Every structure is written in structure tokens, then in C-alpha cells.
């Protein structure tokens, strides 16, 4: 092999390496998301985006201003440990000052009550009063000749007899 | 060494350096600004299995139906003392005895959620840096970077992660970190009627930690895996944890 030819090949190899490196750098700048690596091996903007997520549950204190009476009764009755939003659903949006409050509050009906008050193995009796089922509860009340049973049956809602805000 | 060999080695070295620079796992994460400022305490004996936490979590995060970021496990103790994990939907619709395998002597409820590990396996295995540790120390997931490979789902020792069928990306509880940084508790803690879940900031602001936690009697789930989970449990089934 002549000396000139060998030099040419070395130059060609070096050029190929340079082109490859430039291509890799170019590809990296195109593929790398913005703010990647600013704070660590991740997209730094992601932390900011996740932090900006609004709080949908506002907490029971935020209900007091408008629903003072319900809040006062609730706050010293049996259900005082249960947050408003545990039954009524998330109300952060509802409580915003700049929009009309949503009137359609979520109420799960009897099933909502039964999530806590259904008698199941392992649920501590001391912590929460429990019934086997709504039917069994009605039968028990009929046996006691409870005067409201007939009317309660026509409505068949727990809250007809047991106001959740007023329960002792 | 001749010229050809030199060029070959230089090319290999350059390619290696570029890969090391490109791979997310090889970049160094800066040390966190300080110790993780929050605590999360779970007191299983207080849990009544109402599922309010699971429903609140779904509403707060609009999770895919049937997938849950937090859940309640109900363990039945049969008359002969054998323990069996009872099937459920994670407690979202409460629990019912109808699905029990037979008569039970008693049962236990254990609320579960992401442990926000100090050495999170999900972050270690993520090939694209979508699972990451925020400057405050929270383990978060970047939905825009995630490619949905599911490695983190397999790596999590607590089965806390899942692929969101809507986006195909990984999803997990983050202790409602946006709320926590605003000074309000996570949605599940807010909804819990019995105080089985408690959350607060270390150092006296807000809720005080329960006595068992401040006295150092908190238990960790599966500590032998060395992920250093941060959720403290007051009591756990034998085999599930050690101090």
C-alpha cells in the first residue's frame, strides 16, 4: 500500500467518526425532552407540572362558611370524624368563589351508609354500629312495632329516620 | 498499536461515553435538599374497611375504573387459625361477607398505598427516567416521558404501581404530593373516618404523629428488600413485616 493511499484512508475514517459524532449530538438534541437533566436524571418540568395539580378535596373546614348550621350539628355529633367530602364527594370546585356552586351534590344513598354499617367479619363492633342488611333491619324494627316503619319502608332511605348530621 | 487499532479504540470509547451520558440511570441525581419532611402512619386495627379512602383517591385523581392507587386488604382468620387474603375490589364498594370462603374467627383490614421508598426500585429500573425522585424526595411518575414498559410495575415490591389503560403509562400513589406541598393532607387521610391513616409534616407543624410512631415503634412492610419504605404501620401480620 502506498503512503498516500494510507493517509487518505485515515482521513476518511476520521471524517466518518466526526460525522457519526455530529449525528449523535444532533439526534440527542432533537430527542432529549426540554428541561431533561436540569435537576437530575428526569424531566425537571414534570415535577412542576405534577405540583400544579389542583386539590379537588377541600376539607370540611371549607364547608363551614356557607353551610354553618349543618357544619355545627355535624361537628359535635356521632359522624364528626367523617369528612363532609367522604359522603358528598370532592367539593374543591364547588367551594370556589368565582363560579356558581354545583347544586347536584353526590349522595350515594343507602349503599353509602352500608359501606361502614354493614356487619362483616373483622369490623370492630365498638367502633361502628352494624346491621346485617336493610331487610333484616326493617324486620327487627317491625318486631318492635316501631311507628315509623311503614313510612320508612315507603321511602326506604336510611336518612329518613337517621339524619347523618344529627345522629347522636 | 497501529493506526487502525487506535482509531477503533477511539471510536469505541466515544460510543461508550455517549451511551453513558445518554442513559438516564447513569446520570447522577443531586442529593436531596434535606431529610424527607413528611410522615405517613397507618394504624390497621383502627380500619373498619369502609373504603372511603379508596373512593376519595379515585375522585381526587380520576383513576381508571377498576384500578386503584390505594386499597384495603382484608385478611380473614379462619377457625383453625389459618390466614387467608379475602378477595375484594380493594374496598372501594366497602366489603361484604357474602364472598367469604366460610366462617371466619376474625378478620383484619390493612390499608395499602405507595410506600414512597427512600431507595425506590421503580426509579432504579425505569429505562427512560419517567419514574423519578423529586427535589423534595417524592417518588413521582412523568406521564409524558413514560413509555409504558411496565418494568416499574414488576419492580415494586408492594404492587403499588399499575399501567393506566387510558394512557398506557405507569401510575402510582404519590401521597397526593401536590396537596402535601400546599399543607393539606392527602385525600385518603381526609376521608378516613377512624384515623387509621394519618399524615403530617415532621417538626410540629399540623397534625402530630401518633405516639407509637414518635416512640419509634412503627413497622415497615417487607424491610428485608431494602427499599426503605416510608409508610409506618402500627401493627402487621406475622410474615408481612419485621421491625
CSV table of C-alpha atoms in Angstrom, one decimal:
chain,number,residue,atom,x,y,z
A,1,UNK,CA,0.0,0.0,0.0
A,2,UNK,CA,1.4,3.4,-0.9
A,3,UNK,CA,1.8,6.1,1.7
A,4,UNK,CA,-0.6,8.4,0.1
A,5,UNK,CA,-3.4,5.9,0.0
A,6,UNK,CA,-2.9,5.0,3.6
A,7,UNK,CA,-3.2,8.7,4.6
A,8,UNK,CA,-6.3,9.1,2.6
A,9,UNK,CA,-7.9,6.1,4.4
A,10,UNK,CA,-7.0,7.5,7.8
A,11,UNK,CA,-8.5,10.8,6.9
A,12,UNK,CA,-11.7,9.1,5.6
A,13,UNK,CA,-12.0,7.2,8.9
A,14,UNK,CA,-11.6,10.3,10.9
A,15,UNK,CA,-14.2,12.1,8.8
A,16,UNK,CA,-16.6,9.2,9.3
A,17,UNK,CA,-16.1,9.4,13.0
A,18,UNK,CA,-16.7,13.1,13.1
A,19,UNK,CA,-19.9,12.8,11.0
A,20,UNK,CA,-21.1,10.0,13.3
A,21,UNK,CA,-20.4,12.1,16.4
A,22,UNK,CA,-22.1,15.1,14.9
A,23,UNK,CA,-25.1,12.9,14.0
A,24,UNK,CA,-25.3,11.5,17.5
A,25,UNK,CA,-25.2,15.0,19.1
A,26,UNK,CA,-27.8,16.2,16.7
A,27,UNK,CA,-30.1,13.3,17.4
A,28,UNK,CA,-29.6,13.8,21.1
A,29,UNK,CA,-30.6,17.4,21.0
A,30,UNK,CA,-33.7,16.5,18.9
A,31,UNK,CA,-34.8,13.6,21.1
A,32,UNK,CA,-33.9,14.9,24.5
A,33,UNK,CA,-37.0,16.5,26.2
A,34,UNK,CA,-36.7,20.1,27.3
A,35,UNK,CA,-35.5,20.5,30.9
A,36,UNK,CA,-34.2,17.0,30.9
A,37,UNK,CA,-31.4,16.6,33.4
A,38,UNK,CA,-31.8,20.1,34.9
A,39,UNK,CA,-32.4,18.7,38.4
A,40,UNK,CA,-31.4,15.0,38.0
A,41,UNK,CA,-32.0,12.2,35.5
A,42,UNK,CA,-35.5,13.2,34.7
A,43,UNK,CA,-37.6,15.9,33.0
A,44,UNK,CA,-37.4,18.7,35.6
A,45,UNK,CA,-40.6,20.3,34.3
A,46,UNK,CA,-42.5,17.2,35.2
A,47,UNK,CA,-42.1,17.9,38.9
A,48,UNK,CA,-43.5,21.4,38.4
A,49,UNK,CA,-46.4,20.1,36.3
A,50,UNK,CA,-47.4,17.5,38.9
A,51,UNK,CA,-47.1,20.0,41.7
A,52,UNK,CA,-49.5,22.4,39.9
A,53,UNK,CA,-52.3,19.8,40.1
A,54,UNK,CA,-55.3,21.4,41.8
A,55,UNK,CA,-56.7,19.9,45.1
A,56,UNK,CA,-60.2,18.5,44.5
A,57,UNK,CA,-60.9,17.7,48.1
A,58,UNK,CA,-61.0,20.9,50.1
A,59,UNK,CA,-61.6,19.6,53.6
A,60,UNK,CA,-64.5,20.0,56.0
A,61,UNK,CA,-63.5,23.4,57.3
A,62,UNK,CA,-64.1,24.9,53.8
A,63,UNK,CA,-67.8,24.0,54.0
A,64,UNK,CA,-68.4,25.9,57.2
A,65,UNK,CA,-68.6,29.4,55.7
A,66,UNK,CA,-71.8,28.7,53.7
A,67,UNK,CA,-73.2,25.6,55.5
A,68,UNK,CA,-72.7,26.8,59.0
A,69,UNK,CA,-75.7,25.1,60.6
A,70,UNK,CA,-75.1,21.7,59.1
A,71,UNK,CA,-71.4,22.1,60.0
A,72,UNK,CA,-72.2,23.0,63.6
A,73,UNK,CA,-74.6,20.0,64.1
A,74,UNK,CA,-72.1,17.6,62.4
A,75,UNK,CA,-69.2,18.9,64.4
A,76,UNK,CA,-70.4,17.6,67.7
A,77,UNK,CA,-72.4,14.5,66.7
A,78,UNK,CA,-71.5,10.9,66.1
A,79,UNK,CA,-70.4,11.5,62.5
A,80,UNK,CA,-68.0,14.2,63.3
A,81,UNK,CA,-65.0,12.1,62.4
A,82,UNK,CA,-66.3,11.7,58.9
A,83,UNK,CA,-65.3,14.4,56.5
A,84,UNK,CA,-68.1,16.1,54.5
A,85,UNK,CA,-66.5,15.0,51.3
A,86,UNK,CA,-66.3,11.3,52.3
A,87,UNK,CA,-70.1,11.2,51.7
A,88,UNK,CA,-70.7,14.3,49.5
A,89,UNK,CA,-67.8,13.8,47.1
A,90,UNK,CA,-64.9,16.2,46.4
A,91,UNK,CA,-66.0,19.8,46.7
A,92,UNK,CA,-63.0,21.9,46.0
A,93,UNK,CA,-64.6,23.1,42.7
A,94,UNK,CA,-68.0,23.6,44.4
A,95,UNK,CA,-66.4,25.9,47.0
A,96,UNK,CA,-64.7,28.2,44.5
A,97,UNK,CA,-65.7,31.8,44.8
A,98,UNK,CA,-65.6,32.6,41.1
A,99,UNK,CA,-68.1,30.0,39.9
A,100,UNK,CA,-71.7,29.1,40.7
A,101,UNK,CA,-71.7,26.2,43.2
A,102,UNK,CA,-72.8,22.9,41.7
A,103,UNK,CA,-76.2,22.1,43.2
A,104,UNK,CA,-76.1,18.4,42.5
A,105,UNK,CA,-74.2,17.1,45.5
A,106,UNK,CA,-73.3,13.4,45.3
A,107,UNK,CA,-75.2,11.3,47.7
A,108,UNK,CA,-74.7,7.5,47.5
A,109,UNK,CA,-77.9,6.6,49.2
A,110,UNK,CA,-78.3,3.5,51.4
A,111,UNK,CA,-75.2,1.9,49.9
A,112,UNK,CA,-73.1,4.8,51.2
A,113,UNK,CA,-74.3,4.1,54.7
A,114,UNK,CA,-73.8,0.4,54.3
A,115,UNK,CA,-70.1,0.7,53.4
A,116,UNK,CA,-69.5,1.4,57.1
A,117,UNK,CA,-72.6,-0.1,58.8
A,118,UNK,CA,-72.8,-3.5,57.1
A,119,UNK,CA,-71.9,-6.2,59.6
A,120,UNK,CA,-68.9,-8.1,58.3
A,121,UNK,CA,-66.2,-10.3,59.9
A,122,UNK,CA,-63.4,-8.2,61.3
A,123,UNK,CA,-65.3,-4.9,61.5
A,124,UNK,CA,-65.0,-3.8,65.2
A,125,UNK,CA,-68.4,-3.6,66.9
A,126,UNK,CA,-67.2,-1.0,69.3
A,127,UNK,CA,-66.2,1.4,66.5
A,128,UNK,CA,-69.3,1.4,64.4
A,129,UNK,CA,-72.9,0.1,64.8
A,130,UNK,CA,-73.7,-2.5,62.3
A,131,UNK,CA,-76.7,-4.3,60.7
A,132,UNK,CA,-76.8,-7.5,58.6
A,133,UNK,CA,-78.8,-5.9,55.8
A,134,UNK,CA,-81.5,-3.3,55.3
A,135,UNK,CA,-84.2,-6.1,55.1
A,136,UNK,CA,-83.0,-7.6,58.4
A,137,UNK,CA,-83.0,-4.1,60.0
A,138,UNK,CA,-86.6,-3.5,58.8
A,139,UNK,CA,-87.8,-6.8,60.2
A,140,UNK,CA,-86.2,-6.0,63.5
A,141,UNK,CA,-88.0,-2.7,63.6
A,142,UNK,CA,-91.3,-4.3,62.7
A,143,UNK,CA,-90.9,-6.7,65.7
A,144,UNK,CA,-90.6,-3.6,67.9
A,145,UNK,CA,-93.8,-2.1,66.4
A,146,UNK,CA,-91.9,1.0,65.5
A,147,UNK,CA,-94.4,3.6,64.4
A,148,UNK,CA,-92.3,5.0,61.6
A,149,UNK,CA,-91.5,1.7,60.0
A,150,UNK,CA,-94.4,1.8,57.5
A,151,UNK,CA,-93.5,5.3,56.4
A,152,UNK,CA,-89.8,4.5,56.4
A,153,UNK,CA,-90.5,1.5,54.1
A,154,UNK,CA,-92.3,3.6,51.6
A,155,UNK,CA,-89.2,5.8,51.4
A,156,UNK,CA,-86.7,3.0,52.1
A,157,UNK,CA,-83.9,5.5,52.8
A,158,UNK,CA,-81.7,5.2,55.9
A,159,UNK,CA,-81.6,9.0,56.2
A,160,UNK,CA,-85.4,9.1,56.5
A,161,UNK,CA,-85.0,8.0,60.2
A,162,UNK,CA,-81.3,8.6,60.7
A,163,UNK,CA,-80.2,12.1,59.8
A,164,UNK,CA,-76.5,11.7,59.3
A,165,UNK,CA,-75.8,15.3,60.6
A,166,UNK,CA,-77.9,14.9,63.7
A,167,UNK,CA,-77.1,11.4,64.9
A,168,UNK,CA,-76.1,11.2,68.5
B,1,UNK,CA,-0.5,-0.1,18.4
B,2,UNK,CA,-1.1,0.8,14.8
B,3,UNK,CA,-3.3,3.5,13.4
B,4,UNK,CA,-6.2,1.3,12.7
B,5,UNK,CA,-6.3,-0.1,16.2
B,6,UNK,CA,-6.0,3.4,17.6
B,7,UNK,CA,-9.0,4.6,15.5
B,8,UNK,CA,-11.0,1.6,16.5
B,9,UNK,CA,-10.4,2.2,20.2
B,10,UNK,CA,-11.2,5.9,19.9
B,11,UNK,CA,-14.5,5.1,18.2
B,12,UNK,CA,-15.4,2.5,20.9
B,13,UNK,CA,-14.5,4.9,23.6
B,14,UNK,CA,-16.6,7.7,22.1
B,15,UNK,CA,-19.6,5.4,21.6
B,16,UNK,CA,-19.3,4.2,25.2
B,17,UNK,CA,-19.1,7.7,26.6
B,18,UNK,CA,-22.1,8.8,24.6
B,19,UNK,CA,-24.2,5.9,25.8
B,20,UNK,CA,-23.2,6.5,29.4
B,21,UNK,CA,-24.2,10.1,29.0
B,22,UNK,CA,-27.4,9.2,27.3
B,23,UNK,CA,-28.7,6.6,29.7
B,24,UNK,CA,-30.8,8.1,32.4
B,25,UNK,CA,-29.6,5.7,35.1
B,26,UNK,CA,-26.0,6.8,34.7
B,27,UNK,CA,-26.7,10.5,35.2
B,28,UNK,CA,-26.2,11.5,38.9
B,29,UNK,CA,-29.2,12.7,40.8
B,30,UNK,CA,-28.3,15.6,43.1
B,31,UNK,CA,-28.5,14.9,46.8
B,32,UNK,CA,-31.9,15.9,48.2
B,33,UNK,CA,-32.0,19.3,49.9
B,34,UNK,CA,-32.7,17.7,53.3
B,35,UNK,CA,-34.4,14.8,55.1
B,36,UNK,CA,-37.8,13.9,53.7
B,37,UNK,CA,-40.2,16.3,55.6
B,38,UNK,CA,-43.4,14.2,55.8
B,39,UNK,CA,-44.6,11.1,57.6
B,40,UNK,CA,-47.4,8.7,56.8
B,41,UNK,CA,-48.8,6.5,59.6
B,42,UNK,CA,-51.2,3.6,59.1
B,43,UNK,CA,-53.0,2.0,62.1
B,44,UNK,CA,-54.6,-1.2,60.8
B,45,UNK,CA,-56.6,-2.0,64.0
B,46,UNK,CA,-58.5,1.2,63.6
B,47,UNK,CA,-59.5,0.5,60.0
B,48,UNK,CA,-63.2,-0.6,59.6
B,49,UNK,CA,-62.9,-1.3,55.9
B,50,UNK,CA,-65.4,1.3,54.8
B,51,UNK,CA,-63.4,2.1,51.7
B,52,UNK,CA,-63.9,5.9,52.0
B,53,UNK,CA,-60.1,6.3,51.3
B,54,UNK,CA,-60.3,4.3,48.1
B,55,UNK,CA,-63.3,6.3,46.8
B,56,UNK,CA,-61.7,9.6,47.8
B,57,UNK,CA,-58.5,8.7,46.0
B,58,UNK,CA,-60.4,7.8,42.8
B,59,UNK,CA,-62.2,11.1,42.9
B,60,UNK,CA,-59.1,13.1,43.6
B,61,UNK,CA,-57.1,11.5,40.8
B,62,UNK,CA,-59.8,10.3,38.4
B,63,UNK,CA,-58.2,6.9,38.2
B,64,UNK,CA,-59.2,4.3,35.6
B,65,UNK,CA,-62.3,2.4,36.8
B,66,UNK,CA,-61.2,-0.8,38.5
B,67,UNK,CA,-57.6,0.4,39.1
B,68,UNK,CA,-56.7,1.9,42.5
B,69,UNK,CA,-53.7,3.9,43.7
B,70,UNK,CA,-54.6,2.9,47.3
B,71,UNK,CA,-56.5,-0.1,48.6
B,72,UNK,CA,-57.5,-2.1,51.6
B,73,UNK,CA,-56.5,-5.7,52.1
B,74,UNK,CA,-58.8,-7.8,54.2
B,75,UNK,CA,-57.2,-10.9,55.8
B,76,UNK,CA,-59.5,-13.5,57.2
B,77,UNK,CA,-58.5,-15.7,60.2
B,78,UNK,CA,-60.3,-19.0,59.8
B,79,UNK,CA,-61.5,-21.0,62.9
B,80,UNK,CA,-58.3,-23.2,62.6
B,81,UNK,CA,-56.1,-20.1,62.8
B,82,UNK,CA,-55.2,-20.2,59.1
B,83,UNK,CA,-54.9,-16.8,57.4
B,84,UNK,CA,-56.4,-16.1,54.0
B,85,UNK,CA,-56.4,-13.0,51.9
B,86,UNK,CA,-60.0,-12.3,51.0
B,87,UNK,CA,-61.0,-11.2,47.5
B,88,UNK,CA,-62.4,-7.7,47.1
B,89,UNK,CA,-62.2,-4.7,44.8
B,90,UNK,CA,-59.7,-3.1,47.2
B,91,UNK,CA,-62.5,-2.0,49.5
B,92,UNK,CA,-63.9,0.6,47.1
B,93,UNK,CA,-67.5,-0.5,47.5
B,94,UNK,CA,-67.0,-1.5,51.1
B,95,UNK,CA,-66.7,-5.2,52.0
B,96,UNK,CA,-69.3,-7.9,52.2
B,97,UNK,CA,-69.3,-11.2,54.0
B,98,UNK,CA,-71.0,-12.9,51.0
B,99,UNK,CA,-67.7,-13.5,49.3
B,100,UNK,CA,-66.0,-15.0,52.3
B,101,UNK,CA,-64.8,-18.6,51.8
B,102,UNK,CA,-66.6,-19.8,55.0
B,103,UNK,CA,-67.0,-18.8,58.7
B,104,UNK,CA,-64.2,-16.6,60.0
B,105,UNK,CA,-63.0,-16.2,63.5
B,106,UNK,CA,-62.0,-12.7,62.8
B,107,UNK,CA,-60.6,-10.5,60.0
B,108,UNK,CA,-58.1,-7.7,59.7
B,109,UNK,CA,-58.1,-4.7,57.4
B,110,UNK,CA,-54.8,-3.3,56.2
B,111,UNK,CA,-54.8,-0.1,54.2
B,112,UNK,CA,-52.1,-0.1,51.5
B,113,UNK,CA,-50.6,2.6,49.3
B,114,UNK,CA,-47.3,3.6,47.7
B,115,UNK,CA,-44.5,3.5,50.3
B,116,UNK,CA,-42.6,6.4,48.8
B,117,UNK,CA,-39.4,4.3,49.3
B,118,UNK,CA,-36.1,6.1,50.1
B,119,UNK,CA,-34.4,3.8,47.6
B,120,UNK,CA,-37.3,3.2,45.2
B,121,UNK,CA,-36.9,0.1,43.0
B,122,UNK,CA,-39.3,1.7,40.4
B,123,UNK,CA,-36.9,4.5,39.9
B,124,UNK,CA,-33.9,2.2,39.6
B,125,UNK,CA,-35.4,0.1,36.8
B,126,UNK,CA,-37.1,2.9,34.8
B,127,UNK,CA,-35.1,3.0,31.5
B,128,UNK,CA,-36.3,6.5,30.5
B,129,UNK,CA,-36.3,8.4,33.8
B,130,UNK,CA,-40.1,8.6,33.9
B,131,UNK,CA,-40.2,7.4,37.5
B,132,UNK,CA,-38.1,9.9,39.4
B,133,UNK,CA,-37.4,11.3,42.8
B,134,UNK,CA,-38.4,15.0,43.1
B,135,UNK,CA,-36.2,17.5,44.8
B,136,UNK,CA,-38.4,17.1,48.0
B,137,UNK,CA,-37.9,13.3,47.9
B,138,UNK,CA,-41.3,12.3,46.5
B,139,UNK,CA,-41.3,9.4,44.1
B,140,UNK,CA,-43.3,10.7,41.1
B,141,UNK,CA,-44.1,9.5,37.5
B,142,UNK,CA,-43.8,11.7,34.4
B,143,UNK,CA,-46.6,10.6,32.1
B,144,UNK,CA,-45.0,12.4,29.1
B,145,UNK,CA,-41.7,10.5,29.4
B,146,UNK,CA,-43.1,7.1,30.3
B,147,UNK,CA,-43.0,4.5,27.5
B,148,UNK,CA,-45.3,2.0,29.3
B,149,UNK,CA,-42.7,-0.8,29.5
B,150,UNK,CA,-44.1,-1.9,32.9
B,151,UNK,CA,-40.7,-2.6,34.5
B,152,UNK,CA,-41.6,-0.4,37.5
B,153,UNK,CA,-44.9,-2.3,37.9
B,154,UNK,CA,-42.9,-5.5,38.2
B,155,UNK,CA,-40.1,-4.0,40.3
B,156,UNK,CA,-42.4,-2.5,43.0
B,157,UNK,CA,-42.3,-4.9,46.0
B,158,UNK,CA,-45.7,-3.6,47.2
B,159,UNK,CA,-47.7,-3.9,44.0
B,160,UNK,CA,-48.5,-0.2,44.2
B,161,UNK,CA,-48.0,0.6,40.6
B,162,UNK,CA,-50.1,-0.2,37.5
B,163,UNK,CA,-50.3,0.8,33.9
B,164,UNK,CA,-53.1,3.2,33.3
B,165,UNK,CA,-55.2,1.7,30.4
B,166,UNK,CA,-56.2,5.3,29.3
B,167,UNK,CA,-52.7,6.5,28.6
B,168,UNK,CA,-50.7,3.2,28.7
B,169,UNK,CA,-48.3,4.8,31.2
B,170,UNK,CA,-47.4,3.9,34.7
B,171,UNK,CA,-49.4,5.3,37.5
B,172,UNK,CA,-49.0,5.2,41.3
B,173,UNK,CA,-49.9,6.9,44.5
B,174,UNK,CA,-47.7,9.9,45.3
B,175,UNK,CA,-49.1,10.7,48.7
B,176,UNK,CA,-51.0,13.5,47.0
B,177,UNK,CA,-47.7,15.3,46.8
B,178,UNK,CA,-49.2,18.5,45.3
B,179,UNK,CA,-51.6,18.7,48.3
B,180,UNK,CA,-48.9,17.8,50.8
B,181,UNK,CA,-46.7,20.7,49.5
B,182,UNK,CA,-49.7,23.0,49.9
B,183,UNK,CA,-50.0,21.9,53.5
B,184,UNK,CA,-53.2,19.9,53.2
B,185,UNK,CA,-53.4,16.1,53.9
B,186,UNK,CA,-53.9,13.5,51.1
B,187,UNK,CA,-57.5,12.8,50.0
B,188,UNK,CA,-57.4,9.3,51.7
B,189,UNK,CA,-56.3,10.8,55.0
B,190,UNK,CA,-59.0,13.4,54.8
B,191,UNK,CA,-61.7,10.8,54.1
B,192,UNK,CA,-60.7,8.3,56.7
B,193,UNK,CA,-63.4,8.3,59.5
B,194,UNK,CA,-61.4,6.5,62.1
B,195,UNK,CA,-57.9,7.9,61.9
B,196,UNK,CA,-56.5,4.7,60.5
B,197,UNK,CA,-54.5,6.8,58.1
B,198,UNK,CA,-52.6,9.8,59.4
B,199,UNK,CA,-50.2,12.2,57.6
B,200,UNK,CA,-48.2,15.2,58.6
B,201,UNK,CA,-45.1,17.2,58.3
B,202,UNK,CA,-42.2,16.4,60.6
B,203,UNK,CA,-41.3,19.1,63.1
B,204,UNK,CA,-44.6,20.0,64.8
B,205,UNK,CA,-46.5,21.7,62.0
B,206,UNK,CA,-50.1,20.5,61.5
B,207,UNK,CA,-51.1,17.0,62.8
B,208,UNK,CA,-49.0,15.4,65.4
B,209,UNK,CA,-47.7,11.9,64.7
B,210,UNK,CA,-49.3,9.1,66.8
B,211,UNK,CA,-47.5,8.1,69.9
B,212,UNK,CA,-46.4,4.7,68.5
B,213,UNK,CA,-44.7,6.4,65.6
B,214,UNK,CA,-42.9,9.1,67.6
B,215,UNK,CA,-41.7,6.4,70.1
B,216,UNK,CA,-40.1,4.6,67.2
B,217,UNK,CA,-42.4,1.6,67.2
B,218,UNK,CA,-43.5,1.9,63.6
B,219,UNK,CA,-43.2,-1.1,61.4
B,220,UNK,CA,-42.2,-1.2,57.7
B,221,UNK,CA,-43.6,-3.5,55.1
B,222,UNK,CA,-41.1,-6.1,53.9
B,223,UNK,CA,-38.0,-4.2,55.1
B,224,UNK,CA,-35.7,-7.1,54.1
B,225,UNK,CA,-36.0,-5.9,50.5
B,226,UNK,CA,-34.0,-2.8,51.5
B,227,UNK,CA,-36.2,-0.3,49.5
B,228,UNK,CA,-36.6,1.6,52.8
B,229,UNK,CA,-40.3,2.2,52.7
B,230,UNK,CA,-41.6,5.3,54.4
B,231,UNK,CA,-45.2,4.3,55.3
B,232,UNK,CA,-45.2,3.3,59.0
B,233,UNK,CA,-47.6,0.6,60.3
B,234,UNK,CA,-48.6,0.3,63.9
B,235,UNK,CA,-49.3,-3.5,63.6
B,236,UNK,CA,-48.8,-6.0,60.8
B,237,UNK,CA,-49.4,-9.7,60.3
B,238,UNK,CA,-46.5,-12.0,61.0
B,239,UNK,CA,-44.6,-12.7,57.8
B,240,UNK,CA,-45.7,-9.3,56.4
B,241,UNK,CA,-43.2,-7.2,58.2
B,242,UNK,CA,-40.4,-7.0,60.7
B,243,UNK,CA,-39.3,-4.1,62.7
